Amino acid sequence: MLGTRFATRINSFASGAAAYWPDLNGKPSLAQMVRRSATVDGLSELDLNYPDHVGDDAAAVGAMVRDCGLQVSGLAMRYYTNPAFKRGAFTNPDAAVRREAIDLTKRGIDAAREMGAPMMTLWMGQDGWDYSFQVDFAALWEAEVSAIAEVAEHDPDCLISIEYKPNEPRSYSILPNAATTLLAIDQAGQPNLGVTIDFAHALYADEQPAFAAALIQRRSRLLGLHLNDGYAKRDDGLMVGAVHEQATLELLAQVKRGGFDGAIYFDTFPDASGLDPVAECAANIRTVRRMLDAVTRMEGDNQLADAQSRQDPVEAQEIARLALARATATG
Amino acid sequence: MLGTRFATRINSFASGAAAYWPDLNGKPSLAQMVRRSATVDGLSELDLNYPDHVGDDAAAVGAMVRDCGLQVSGLAMRYYTNPAFKRGAFTNPDAAVRREAIDLTKRGIDAAREMGAPMMTLWMGQDGWDYSFQVDFAALWEAEVSAIAEVAEHDPDCLISIEYKPNEPRSYSILPNAATTLLAIDQAGQPNLGVTIDFAHALYADEQPAFAAALIQRRSRLLGLHLNDGYAKRDDGLMVGAVHEQATLELLAQVKRGGFDGAIYFDTFPDASGLDPVAECAANIRTVRRMLDAVTRMEGDNQLADAQSRQDPVEAQEIARLALARATATG
Amino acid sequence: MLGTRFATRINSFASGAAAYWPDLNGKPSLAQMVRRSATVDGLSELDLNYPDHVGDDAAAVGAMVRDCGLQVSGLAMRYYTNPAFKRGAFTNPDAAVRREAIDLTKRGIDAAREMGAPMMTLWMGQDGWDYSFQVDFAALWEAEVSAIAEVAEHDPDCLISIEYKPNEPRSYSILPNAATTLLAIDQAGQPNLGVTIDFAHALYADEQPAFAAALIQRRSRLLGLHLNDGYAKRDDGLMVGAVHEQATLELLAQVKRGGFDGAIYFDTFPDASGLDPVAECAANIRTVRRMLDAVTRMEGDNQLADAQSRQDPVEAQEIARLALARATATG
Amino acid sequence: MLGTRFATRINSFASGAAAYWPDLNGKPSLAQMVRRSATVDGLSELDLNYPDHVGDDAAAVGAMVRDCGLQVSGLAMRYYTNPAFKRGAFTNPDAAVRREAIDLTKRGIDAAREMGAPMMTLWMGQDGWDYSFQVDFAALWEAEVSAIAEVAEHDPDCLISIEYKPNEPRSYSILPNAATTLLAIDQAGQPNLGVTIDFAHALYADEQPAFAAALIQRRSRLLGLHLNDGYAKRDDGLMVGAVHEQATLELLAQVKRGGFDGAIYFDTFPDASGLDPVAECAANIRTVRRMLDAVTRMEGDNQLADAQSRQDPVEAQEIARLALARATATG
């Protein structure tokens, strides 16, 4: 059931390390960050980055997380091990580097299976371009889609979820928004493919997040839900509901209605501005619980459906606002 | 061959009406604007809006345009006749208004056939939403796509081209970018459907226009090419190449390579800031001719393809810049 | 006291005219719209456009509004009477047209005085440029500032408030944001000058509205407060709090603290999407009353000031959210 | 004379380090990067970051650069030495951390003097906020401006140039655009203060860069000019002229006319996408030389001034385009 599983970004727990670990030299270890994250009431699981957090002994890392009282919900690829990946992973102009990226992804999928968390998130942030005339777009697209198909085929029992993002690090990503990602998935044609929505990415892709979810739930599968907030210009990584409360509430209502019942993952950056990551994560869980309570309240009668059938925003917004205010004031 | 047909927006020719027609009372007639546009050297055709410009006697309007020495390249729907269309054309919450929009579109398609210009551009600017919770996204999408399918089916011999735009007049359009439009066309499933790229719309949809064209040419058909320019925030309607010269040149190279040989249409707004529309249109034709000359120069050897195979922007940009500078300096 | 005076845009009340005035031919008259607006519970006043709404008999128009039970809070200039204003009002390249704009403004100031509403809002939307190399920026700036000084000097007892906006109709406005407007006011040097914040303009000027207000209240005077909402891309004209609830609440807290006690004006566009303008305006008043109640609740103790002294958003946001939820749930 | 001094970002020269220094373990040293940069034909100087590049022996570092055949044009502060600076340098909520930032800046100013390069660039990227209600805007502003005044007063013979940027790392910077920076400088009141324009920052502050320069040159002094390019959404760090050729040319014409004759600095990120930094820097120098040649050509007669007096973009753009094409085709 939606709202029983909460996951978060583990690197957030390096924030304010000097105060939290007075004796620390350098950066905290993964185990230290996991133990810190486990103090957040209500947090049930973590996503880990591959290969950064996992290395060669996936089973041991999985056991460590479970020993701290949490689950691993899945892995996420990071293409940082070879500096040449800056020029592209699946779309690298050098065939050997492209092959290295594909093979690394397959090993990541194997590691996810080994950890008992058969879900891999692919954010292909290096795949894109910066300049007019830099790339042959048709060739770039085929390189991207054929690699996605190949890694999906590698293990049909591991879910592969593509997380789109408009830009950064590249000026233009090849998979910038939900609809382009759905075209790639359609062409790749593997049944274990799906999509991850990151709320802040959707905002600065100029998407209404709930519309993106509806498209995804119609044409493919929503496999991941990354909540956070921002100002629709960049990937701000703010707390859930900090800026776009109504749009977040609408997204939650949409994904629930469309059958999503996976973990709600907080992709926020408390470490970027030195916040206490435990308090920040607890605030996110509290906010989402209030919102899910509001969604339940709205489901109780058909007032909202009626307002929507007339496309009447005056009434629809008041219903949503009252539901959230009541859930918050009493929560 | 690309570059032999140039079309433009006829309403531009109302600009500075008082100076051009000293005896005019009120607005110039369509015939007056057509005669003025025919003074632009190199202009070969016009798009007309339906029903605004065409009314009930399409054949007579077509003959009037031809008498001025121009062709009609196609019609474009405008949903302004009923104020209720402000709340949506194909997605209007009132079934009767939605039916009226569909039927009006079919009559427009009939008029295009009658004028010997079997191409209808659909810009569904009223179809979208302004507020969270205002609409049921799944229902809105089905309403849009089923209406597109129905009007396309009405006359399989008339091309139907969908022109996407991120927003305005609605805060969010249901067809905001190339990829979403391709998903709609895929679902509608009619072979006479295709896509129109408007350069300024693509810019503020955060698309690299040439990438949008490559996607369209792979998955569907590019049926219309609207050139103009802007600052990637809104639909500025500036002269071609005024801001994004390299991106325009790249788009022209892409569409030519992908086989597009239709009219190049200038969707600019000289009337919004009181420019001389004849000089403005002539400048657009001159700019595009220089750019197509530059494209031809770049096709002469494989330097650019070689730079692109290495994704090397330093070399690729210099090739493009030199080609355009030479075409301009000698043109 | 803030919250006792509510004003709105009178043209909104043309929305859905055919249904409201079944016998109407053409557009509703100003008097019809005023009578309709007077049915909104809590609305106390209107801004009128000059010359559009006022014409030659300002006193009579003022009396008509008062007869409907409303006040005129001020006038706002519109430079539409001469099509040549499209190329600029105070910055028009033609000295005669520029003079016409200045003189029209002075007559508008006289009319405001005559109506007993000595406040004129200047939105210089036509003053700017569309293209690189189009203007001499230094000359354009001097033309703008000297005209502002001249009209302000015309009647020192009439407040002159400048409403900035990033773009539209021009691609770039000469007064795009709060800080540039403050530089112009500083240079103009007239004590009756001040600034109007339009919430949606501030959003798409990439401003945090409350920071803009703080700058204005430090360097000049906040004379007008236009509330609405949008998606930070364009002037959407949505209902208050529809998208950015927290930022609106923060703005209200800031302007109150800085001593603003003028009318709260709703610059929304219900007519653009066919909403019922009476219900829409009533919703705006209800939303602002809840927000002002929340501001009062937050003023009750120093929790928020304490969180702000630590720049702690986790605590500060929760305080604001709870205050607003309680004001809404019980309101 | 403008165009005789070219400077660049030294960290760019770590790009592709493994290929350039096959025996390198880890990152290249500053001296290695300086030697590599000195191979760029036409490059005359470098900006260095304080304290990162300078450390405790400024004189030795300056000598090393000169030994490589380059000059130091100035220093730029970086507030990374204390992780607490993430929450603000001059605006940090902790008075001790704020003091540390001010004192570090004074030591940087001393180092700049010691190196014979009395110019310090302040980019206060950490000073801002992420959330509504996080800060007291009035207090934040006073903290920022009083610290700027204090460091400027520290050494009246060292120029202090403020480089504004809309966001990143903070969601909102306290000095986001030219006009806000001019208000801060006006209030700080020190004669050695001025402004640095970064072209990409100006673009995504929604400024026309040449207008920003004109405002700065009217109200304060332009002390630094950082050229690069981008898509007006973020700090892309692309090569000069890659996207906005006309706007760059216009900026160069404006700053020259306003008397700027300092170094032209390339703030580009070839390292972010693995480009050859020597070829990339050489391309930037070549592009700017062509543009300055075009500026000279335009100065030759008064055609452009005449077109601008009529605010005629059709003619003005053609003059600029032809001048640049001729400078490029023959250059």
PDB file of C-alpha atoms in Angstrom, chain A residues 40-244:
ATOM      1  CA  VAL A  40      14.892   8.388  10.975  1.00  0.00           C
ATOM      2  CA  ASP A  41      11.533   7.236  12.249  1.00  0.00           C
ATOM      3  CA  GLY A  42       9.509   5.690   9.437  1.00  0.00           C
ATOM      4  CA  LEU A  43      12.324   5.238   6.951  1.00  0.00           C
ATOM      5  CA  SER A  44      12.193   1.678   5.638  1.00  0.00           C
ATOM      6  CA  GLU A  45      14.731   1.448   2.856  1.00  0.00           C
ATOM      7  CA  LEU A  46      17.602   2.871   0.842  1.00  0.00           C
ATOM      8  CA  ASP A  47      18.639   3.092  -2.792  1.00  0.00           C
ATOM      9  CA  LEU A  48      22.340   2.550  -3.309  1.00  0.00           C
ATOM     10  CA  ASN A  49      24.500   3.722  -6.192  1.00  0.00           C
ATOM     11  CA  TYR A  50      26.381   1.214  -8.310  1.00  0.00           C
ATOM     12  CA  PRO A  51      29.295   0.804  -8.299  1.00  0.00           C
ATOM     13  CA  ASP A  52      30.086   3.544  -5.734  1.00  0.00           C
ATOM     14  CA  HIS A  53      28.266   2.102  -2.733  1.00  0.00           C
ATOM     15  CA  VAL A  54      28.307  -1.567  -3.632  1.00  0.00           C
ATOM     16  CA  GLY A  55      31.735  -2.479  -4.947  1.00  0.00           C
ATOM     17  CA  ASP A  56      32.444  -6.145  -5.449  1.00  0.00           C
ATOM     18  CA  ASP A  57      30.597  -7.714  -2.556  1.00  0.00           C
ATOM     19  CA  ALA A  58      26.958  -6.864  -3.042  1.00  0.00           C
ATOM     20  CA  ALA A  59      25.737  -9.529  -0.651  1.00  0.00           C
ATOM     21  CA  ALA A  60      27.799  -8.148   2.225  1.00  0.00           C
ATOM     22  CA  VAL A  61      26.591  -4.609   1.614  1.00  0.00           C
ATOM     23  CA  GLY A  62      22.990  -5.800   1.514  1.00  0.00           C
ATOM     24  CA  ALA A  63      23.481  -7.629   4.807  1.00  0.00           C
ATOM     25  CA  MET A  64      25.011  -4.550   6.410  1.00  0.00           C
ATOM     26  CA  VAL A  65      21.965  -2.464   5.456  1.00  0.00           C
ATOM     27  CA  ARG A  66      19.578  -5.090   6.793  1.00  0.00           C
ATOM     28  CA  ASP A  67      21.570  -5.306  10.005  1.00  0.00           C
ATOM     29  CA  CYS A  68      20.832  -1.629  10.485  1.00  0.00           C
ATOM     30  CA  GLY A  69      17.112  -2.364  10.217  1.00  0.00           C
ATOM     31  CA  LEU A  70      16.592  -1.127   6.663  1.00  0.00           C
ATOM     32  CA  GLN A  71      16.032  -2.717   3.263  1.00  0.00           C
ATOM     33  CA  VAL A  72      17.709  -2.040  -0.052  1.00  0.00           C
ATOM     34  CA  SER A  73      14.973  -1.017  -2.465  1.00  0.00           C
ATOM     35  CA  GLY A  74      17.182  -1.080  -5.536  1.00  0.00           C
ATOM     36  CA  LEU A  75      20.345   0.201  -7.146  1.00  0.00           C
ATOM     37  CA  ALA A  76      21.012   3.229  -9.316  1.00  0.00           C
ATOM     38  CA  MET A  77      23.781   3.344 -11.908  1.00  0.00           C
ATOM     39  CA  ARG A  78      26.466   6.021 -11.700  1.00  0.00           C
ATOM     40  CA  TYR A  79      28.889   6.391 -14.609  1.00  0.00           C
ATOM     41  CA  TYR A  80      31.760   8.083 -12.847  1.00  0.00           C
ATOM     42  CA  THR A  81      34.374   5.342 -12.688  1.00  0.00           C
ATOM     43  CA  ASN A  82      35.920   6.260 -16.042  1.00  0.00           C
ATOM     44  CA  PRO A  83      36.407   9.995 -16.736  1.00  0.00           C
ATOM     45  CA  ALA A  84      35.697   9.182 -20.385  1.00  0.00           C
ATOM     46  CA  PHE A  85      32.035   8.660 -19.405  1.00  0.00           C
ATOM     47  CA  LYS A  86      31.771  12.464 -19.250  1.00  0.00           C
ATOM     48  CA  ARG A  87      31.411  12.309 -23.019  1.00  0.00           C
ATOM     49  CA  GLY A  88      28.643   9.732 -22.810  1.00  0.00           C
ATOM     50  CA  ALA A  89      27.851   6.288 -21.427  1.00  0.00           C
ATOM     51  CA  PHE A  90      25.542   4.470 -23.882  1.00  0.00           C
ATOM     52  CA  THR A  91      26.191   7.209 -26.457  1.00  0.00           C
ATOM     53  CA  ASN A  92      29.956   7.575 -26.070  1.00  0.00           C
ATOM     54  CA  PRO A  93      31.628   8.171 -29.442  1.00  0.00           C
ATOM     55  CA  ASP A  94      34.302   5.615 -28.521  1.00  0.00           C
ATOM     56  CA  ALA A  95      32.862   2.121 -29.024  1.00  0.00           C
ATOM     57  CA  ALA A  96      35.071   0.669 -26.281  1.00  0.00           C
ATOM     58  CA  VAL A  97      33.865   3.196 -23.696  1.00  0.00           C
ATOM     59  CA  ARG A  98      30.258   2.581 -24.719  1.00  0.00           C
ATOM     60  CA  ARG A  99      30.800  -1.151 -24.284  1.00  0.00           C
ATOM     61  CA  GLU A 100      32.348  -0.517 -20.853  1.00  0.00           C
ATOM     62  CA  ALA A 101      29.229   1.417 -19.810  1.00  0.00           C
ATOM     63  CA  ILE A 102      26.925  -1.380 -20.972  1.00  0.00           C
ATOM     64  CA  ASP A 103      28.957  -4.060 -19.241  1.00  0.00           C
ATOM     65  CA  LEU A 104      29.158  -2.052 -16.030  1.00  0.00           C
ATOM     66  CA  THR A 105      25.360  -1.743 -16.116  1.00  0.00           C
ATOM     67  CA  LYS A 106      24.958  -5.493 -16.505  1.00  0.00           C
ATOM     68  CA  ARG A 107      27.218  -6.086 -13.507  1.00  0.00           C
ATOM     69  CA  GLY A 108      25.075  -3.586 -11.591  1.00  0.00           C
ATOM     70  CA  ILE A 109      21.946  -5.530 -12.520  1.00  0.00           C
ATOM     71  CA  ASP A 110      23.641  -8.717 -11.311  1.00  0.00           C
ATOM     72  CA  ALA A 111      24.502  -6.978  -8.046  1.00  0.00           C
ATOM     73  CA  ALA A 112      20.908  -5.835  -7.574  1.00  0.00           C
ATOM     74  CA  ARG A 113      19.741  -9.429  -7.995  1.00  0.00           C
ATOM     75  CA  GLU A 114      22.427 -10.633  -5.611  1.00  0.00           C
ATOM     76  CA  MET A 115      21.207  -8.178  -2.963  1.00  0.00           C
ATOM     77  CA  GLY A 116      17.628  -9.337  -3.362  1.00  0.00           C
ATOM     78  CA  ALA A 117      16.574  -5.959  -4.748  1.00  0.00           C
ATOM     79  CA  PRO A 118      15.879  -6.613  -8.421  1.00  0.00           C
ATOM     80  CA  MET A 119      15.328  -3.024  -9.508  1.00  0.00           C
ATOM     81  CA  MET A 120      17.885  -0.881 -11.322  1.00  0.00           C
ATOM     82  CA  THR A 121      17.393   2.831 -11.977  1.00  0.00           C
ATOM     83  CA  LEU A 122      19.122   4.246 -15.032  1.00  0.00           C
ATOM     84  CA  TRP A 123      19.703   7.975 -15.094  1.00  0.00           C
ATOM     85  CA  MET A 124      21.608   8.502 -18.340  1.00  0.00           C
ATOM     86  CA  GLY A 125      22.803  11.983 -17.421  1.00  0.00           C
ATOM     87  CA  GLN A 126      25.976  11.786 -19.507  1.00  0.00           C
ATOM     88  CA  ASP A 127      24.079  10.850 -22.653  1.00  0.00           C
ATOM     89  CA  GLY A 128      23.298  13.979 -24.607  1.00  0.00           C
ATOM     90  CA  TRP A 129      25.108  16.912 -26.150  1.00  0.00           C
ATOM     91  CA  ASP A 130      26.185  20.466 -25.449  1.00  0.00           C
ATOM     92  CA  TYR A 131      26.483  22.064 -28.885  1.00  0.00           C
ATOM     93  CA  SER A 132      24.673  22.386 -32.175  1.00  0.00           C
ATOM     94  CA  PHE A 133      26.357  20.203 -34.810  1.00  0.00           C
ATOM     95  CA  GLN A 134      28.143  18.144 -32.131  1.00  0.00           C
ATOM     96  CA  VAL A 135      26.246  14.910 -32.774  1.00  0.00           C
ATOM     97  CA  ASP A 136      24.356  12.952 -35.398  1.00  0.00           C
ATOM     98  CA  PHE A 137      20.997  12.786 -33.641  1.00  0.00           C
ATOM     99  CA  ALA A 138      19.734   9.680 -35.445  1.00  0.00           C
ATOM    100  CA  ALA A 139      22.877   7.738 -34.582  1.00  0.00           C
ATOM    101  CA  LEU A 140      22.840   8.970 -30.980  1.00  0.00           C
ATOM    102  CA  TRP A 141      19.258   7.832 -30.534  1.00  0.00           C
ATOM    103  CA  GLU A 142      19.923   4.352 -31.910  1.00  0.00           C
ATOM    104  CA  ALA A 143      22.999   4.007 -29.683  1.00  0.00           C
ATOM    105  CA  GLU A 144      20.934   4.927 -26.616  1.00  0.00           C
ATOM    106  CA  VAL A 145      17.917   2.748 -27.350  1.00  0.00           C
ATOM    107  CA  SER A 146      19.858  -0.322 -28.416  1.00  0.00           C
ATOM    108  CA  ALA A 147      21.930  -0.203 -25.221  1.00  0.00           C
ATOM    109  CA  ILE A 148      18.785   0.155 -23.104  1.00  0.00           C
ATOM    110  CA  ALA A 149      17.328  -2.871 -24.868  1.00  0.00           C
ATOM    111  CA  GLU A 150      20.527  -4.856 -24.328  1.00  0.00           C
ATOM    112  CA  VAL A 151      20.782  -4.226 -20.599  1.00  0.00           C
ATOM    113  CA  ALA A 152      17.053  -4.871 -20.125  1.00  0.00           C
ATOM    114  CA  GLU A 153      17.401  -8.173 -21.956  1.00  0.00           C
ATOM    115  CA  HIS A 154      20.328  -9.138 -19.743  1.00  0.00           C
ATOM    116  CA  ASP A 155      17.996 -10.107 -16.899  1.00  0.00           C
ATOM    117  CA  PRO A 156      14.254 -10.110 -17.603  1.00  0.00           C
ATOM    118  CA  ASP A 157      13.538 -10.593 -13.896  1.00  0.00           C
ATOM    119  CA  CYS A 158      15.168  -7.325 -12.875  1.00  0.00           C
ATOM    120  CA  LEU A 159      13.055  -4.223 -13.338  1.00  0.00           C
ATOM    121  CA  ILE A 160      14.871  -1.449 -15.215  1.00  0.00           C
ATOM    122  CA  SER A 161      13.549   2.036 -14.584  1.00  0.00           C
ATOM    123  CA  ILE A 162      14.645   5.056 -16.586  1.00  0.00           C
ATOM    124  CA  GLU A 163      14.838   8.356 -14.735  1.00  0.00           C
ATOM    125  CA  TYR A 164      14.643  11.283 -17.132  1.00  0.00           C
ATOM    126  CA  LYS A 165      16.107  14.746 -16.541  1.00  0.00           C
ATOM    127  CA  PRO A 166      16.219  17.745 -18.888  1.00  0.00           C
ATOM    128  CA  ASN A 167      19.891  18.659 -18.516  1.00  0.00           C
ATOM    129  CA  GLU A 168      22.929  18.680 -16.239  1.00  0.00           C
ATOM    130  CA  PRO A 169      25.620  17.571 -16.567  1.00  0.00           C
ATOM    131  CA  ARG A 170      24.970  17.805 -20.343  1.00  0.00           C
ATOM    132  CA  SER A 171      23.272  20.916 -21.726  1.00  0.00           C
ATOM    133  CA  TYR A 172      20.710  18.618 -23.357  1.00  0.00           C
ATOM    134  CA  SER A 173      19.911  15.095 -22.218  1.00  0.00           C
ATOM    135  CA  ILE A 174      18.842  12.573 -24.804  1.00  0.00           C
ATOM    136  CA  LEU A 175      16.038  11.486 -22.428  1.00  0.00           C
ATOM    137  CA  PRO A 176      14.833  14.871 -21.136  1.00  0.00           C
ATOM    138  CA  ASN A 177      11.183  14.221 -20.339  1.00  0.00           C
ATOM    139  CA  ALA A 178       8.545  11.545 -19.831  1.00  0.00           C
ATOM    140  CA  ALA A 179       7.316  11.395 -23.403  1.00  0.00           C
ATOM    141  CA  THR A 180      10.753  10.986 -25.000  1.00  0.00           C
ATOM    142  CA  THR A 181      11.510   8.253 -22.480  1.00  0.00           C
ATOM    143  CA  LEU A 182       8.281   6.490 -23.424  1.00  0.00           C
ATOM    144  CA  LEU A 183       9.282   6.601 -27.098  1.00  0.00           C
ATOM    145  CA  ALA A 184      12.632   5.015 -26.201  1.00  0.00           C
ATOM    146  CA  ILE A 185      10.948   2.295 -24.129  1.00  0.00           C
ATOM    147  CA  ASP A 186       8.451   1.615 -26.891  1.00  0.00           C
ATOM    148  CA  GLN A 187      11.296   1.134 -29.358  1.00  0.00           C
ATOM    149  CA  ALA A 188      13.428  -0.945 -26.958  1.00  0.00           C
ATOM    150  CA  GLY A 189      10.482  -3.285 -26.520  1.00  0.00           C
ATOM    151  CA  GLN A 190      11.472  -5.075 -23.304  1.00  0.00           C
ATOM    152  CA  PRO A 191       8.724  -5.807 -20.772  1.00  0.00           C
ATOM    153  CA  ASN A 192      10.897  -5.165 -17.708  1.00  0.00           C
ATOM    154  CA  LEU A 193      11.395  -1.490 -18.633  1.00  0.00           C
ATOM    155  CA  GLY A 194       9.590   1.341 -16.886  1.00  0.00           C
ATOM    156  CA  VAL A 195       9.998   4.945 -15.801  1.00  0.00           C
ATOM    157  CA  THR A 196      11.004   6.836 -12.646  1.00  0.00           C
ATOM    158  CA  ILE A 197       9.521  10.281 -12.102  1.00  0.00           C
ATOM    159  CA  ASP A 198      11.673  12.713 -10.180  1.00  0.00           C
ATOM    160  CA  PHE A 199       9.403  15.588  -9.155  1.00  0.00           C
ATOM    161  CA  ALA A 200      12.005  18.348  -9.577  1.00  0.00           C
ATOM    162  CA  HIS A 201      13.127  16.962 -12.937  1.00  0.00           C
ATOM    163  CA  ALA A 202       9.514  16.951 -14.142  1.00  0.00           C
ATOM    164  CA  LEU A 203       9.056  20.562 -12.994  1.00  0.00           C
ATOM    165  CA  TYR A 204      12.005  21.847 -14.934  1.00  0.00           C
ATOM    166  CA  ALA A 205      11.076  19.706 -17.908  1.00  0.00           C
ATOM    167  CA  ASP A 206       7.985  21.994 -17.863  1.00  0.00           C
ATOM    168  CA  GLU A 207       5.741  19.038 -17.081  1.00  0.00           C
ATOM    169  CA  GLN A 208       2.764  18.945 -14.772  1.00  0.00           C
ATOM    170  CA  PRO A 209       4.044  15.965 -12.760  1.00  0.00           C
ATOM    171  CA  ALA A 210       0.638  14.267 -12.504  1.00  0.00           C
ATOM    172  CA  PHE A 211       0.185  14.460 -16.284  1.00  0.00           C
ATOM    173  CA  ALA A 212       3.601  12.864 -16.772  1.00  0.00           C
ATOM    174  CA  ALA A 213       2.538  10.082 -14.403  1.00  0.00           C
ATOM    175  CA  ALA A 214      -0.733   9.557 -16.253  1.00  0.00           C
ATOM    176  CA  LEU A 215       1.099   9.231 -19.587  1.00  0.00           C
ATOM    177  CA  ILE A 216       3.594   6.800 -18.074  1.00  0.00           C
ATOM    178  CA  GLN A 217       0.891   4.725 -16.423  1.00  0.00           C
ATOM    179  CA  ARG A 218      -0.982   4.536 -19.738  1.00  0.00           C
ATOM    180  CA  ARG A 219       1.928   3.656 -22.028  1.00  0.00           C
ATOM    181  CA  SER A 220       4.414   1.870 -19.754  1.00  0.00           C
ATOM    182  CA  ARG A 221       4.845   1.380 -16.010  1.00  0.00           C
ATOM    183  CA  LEU A 222       5.706   3.791 -13.229  1.00  0.00           C
ATOM    184  CA  LEU A 223       8.479   1.975 -11.374  1.00  0.00           C
ATOM    185  CA  GLY A 224       9.987   4.737  -9.253  1.00  0.00           C
ATOM    186  CA  LEU A 225       8.740   7.880  -7.548  1.00  0.00           C
ATOM    187  CA  HIS A 226      11.341  10.426  -6.419  1.00  0.00           C
ATOM    188  CA  LEU A 227       9.846  13.231  -4.401  1.00  0.00           C
ATOM    189  CA  ASN A 228      11.511  16.567  -3.650  1.00  0.00           C
ATOM    190  CA  ASP A 229      10.787  20.125  -4.727  1.00  0.00           C
ATOM    191  CA  GLY A 230      12.312  23.098  -6.508  1.00  0.00           C
ATOM    192  CA  TYR A 231      11.650  26.253  -8.494  1.00  0.00           C
ATOM    193  CA  ALA A 232      11.219  24.664 -11.944  1.00  0.00           C
ATOM    194  CA  LYS A 233      14.569  25.957 -13.185  1.00  0.00           C
ATOM    195  CA  ARG A 234      17.010  23.314 -11.958  1.00  0.00           C
ATOM    196  CA  ASP A 235      17.323  20.238  -9.747  1.00  0.00           C
ATOM    197  CA  ASP A 236      17.066  22.096  -6.432  1.00  0.00           C
ATOM    198  CA  GLY A 237      16.587  19.015  -4.231  1.00  0.00           C
ATOM    199  CA  LEU A 238      14.347  20.765  -1.698  1.00  0.00           C
ATOM    200  CA  MET A 239      12.076  19.153   0.862  1.00  0.00           C
ATOM    201  CA  VAL A 240       8.782  17.684  -0.343  1.00  0.00           C
ATOM    202  CA  GLY A 241       6.018  20.264  -0.598  1.00  0.00           C
ATOM    203  CA  ALA A 242       8.322  23.220   0.033  1.00  0.00           C
ATOM    204  CA  VAL A 243       7.246  25.054  -3.111  1.00  0.00           C
ATOM    205  CA  HIS A 244       4.622  23.073  -5.057  1.00  0.00           C
TER     206      HIS A 244
END
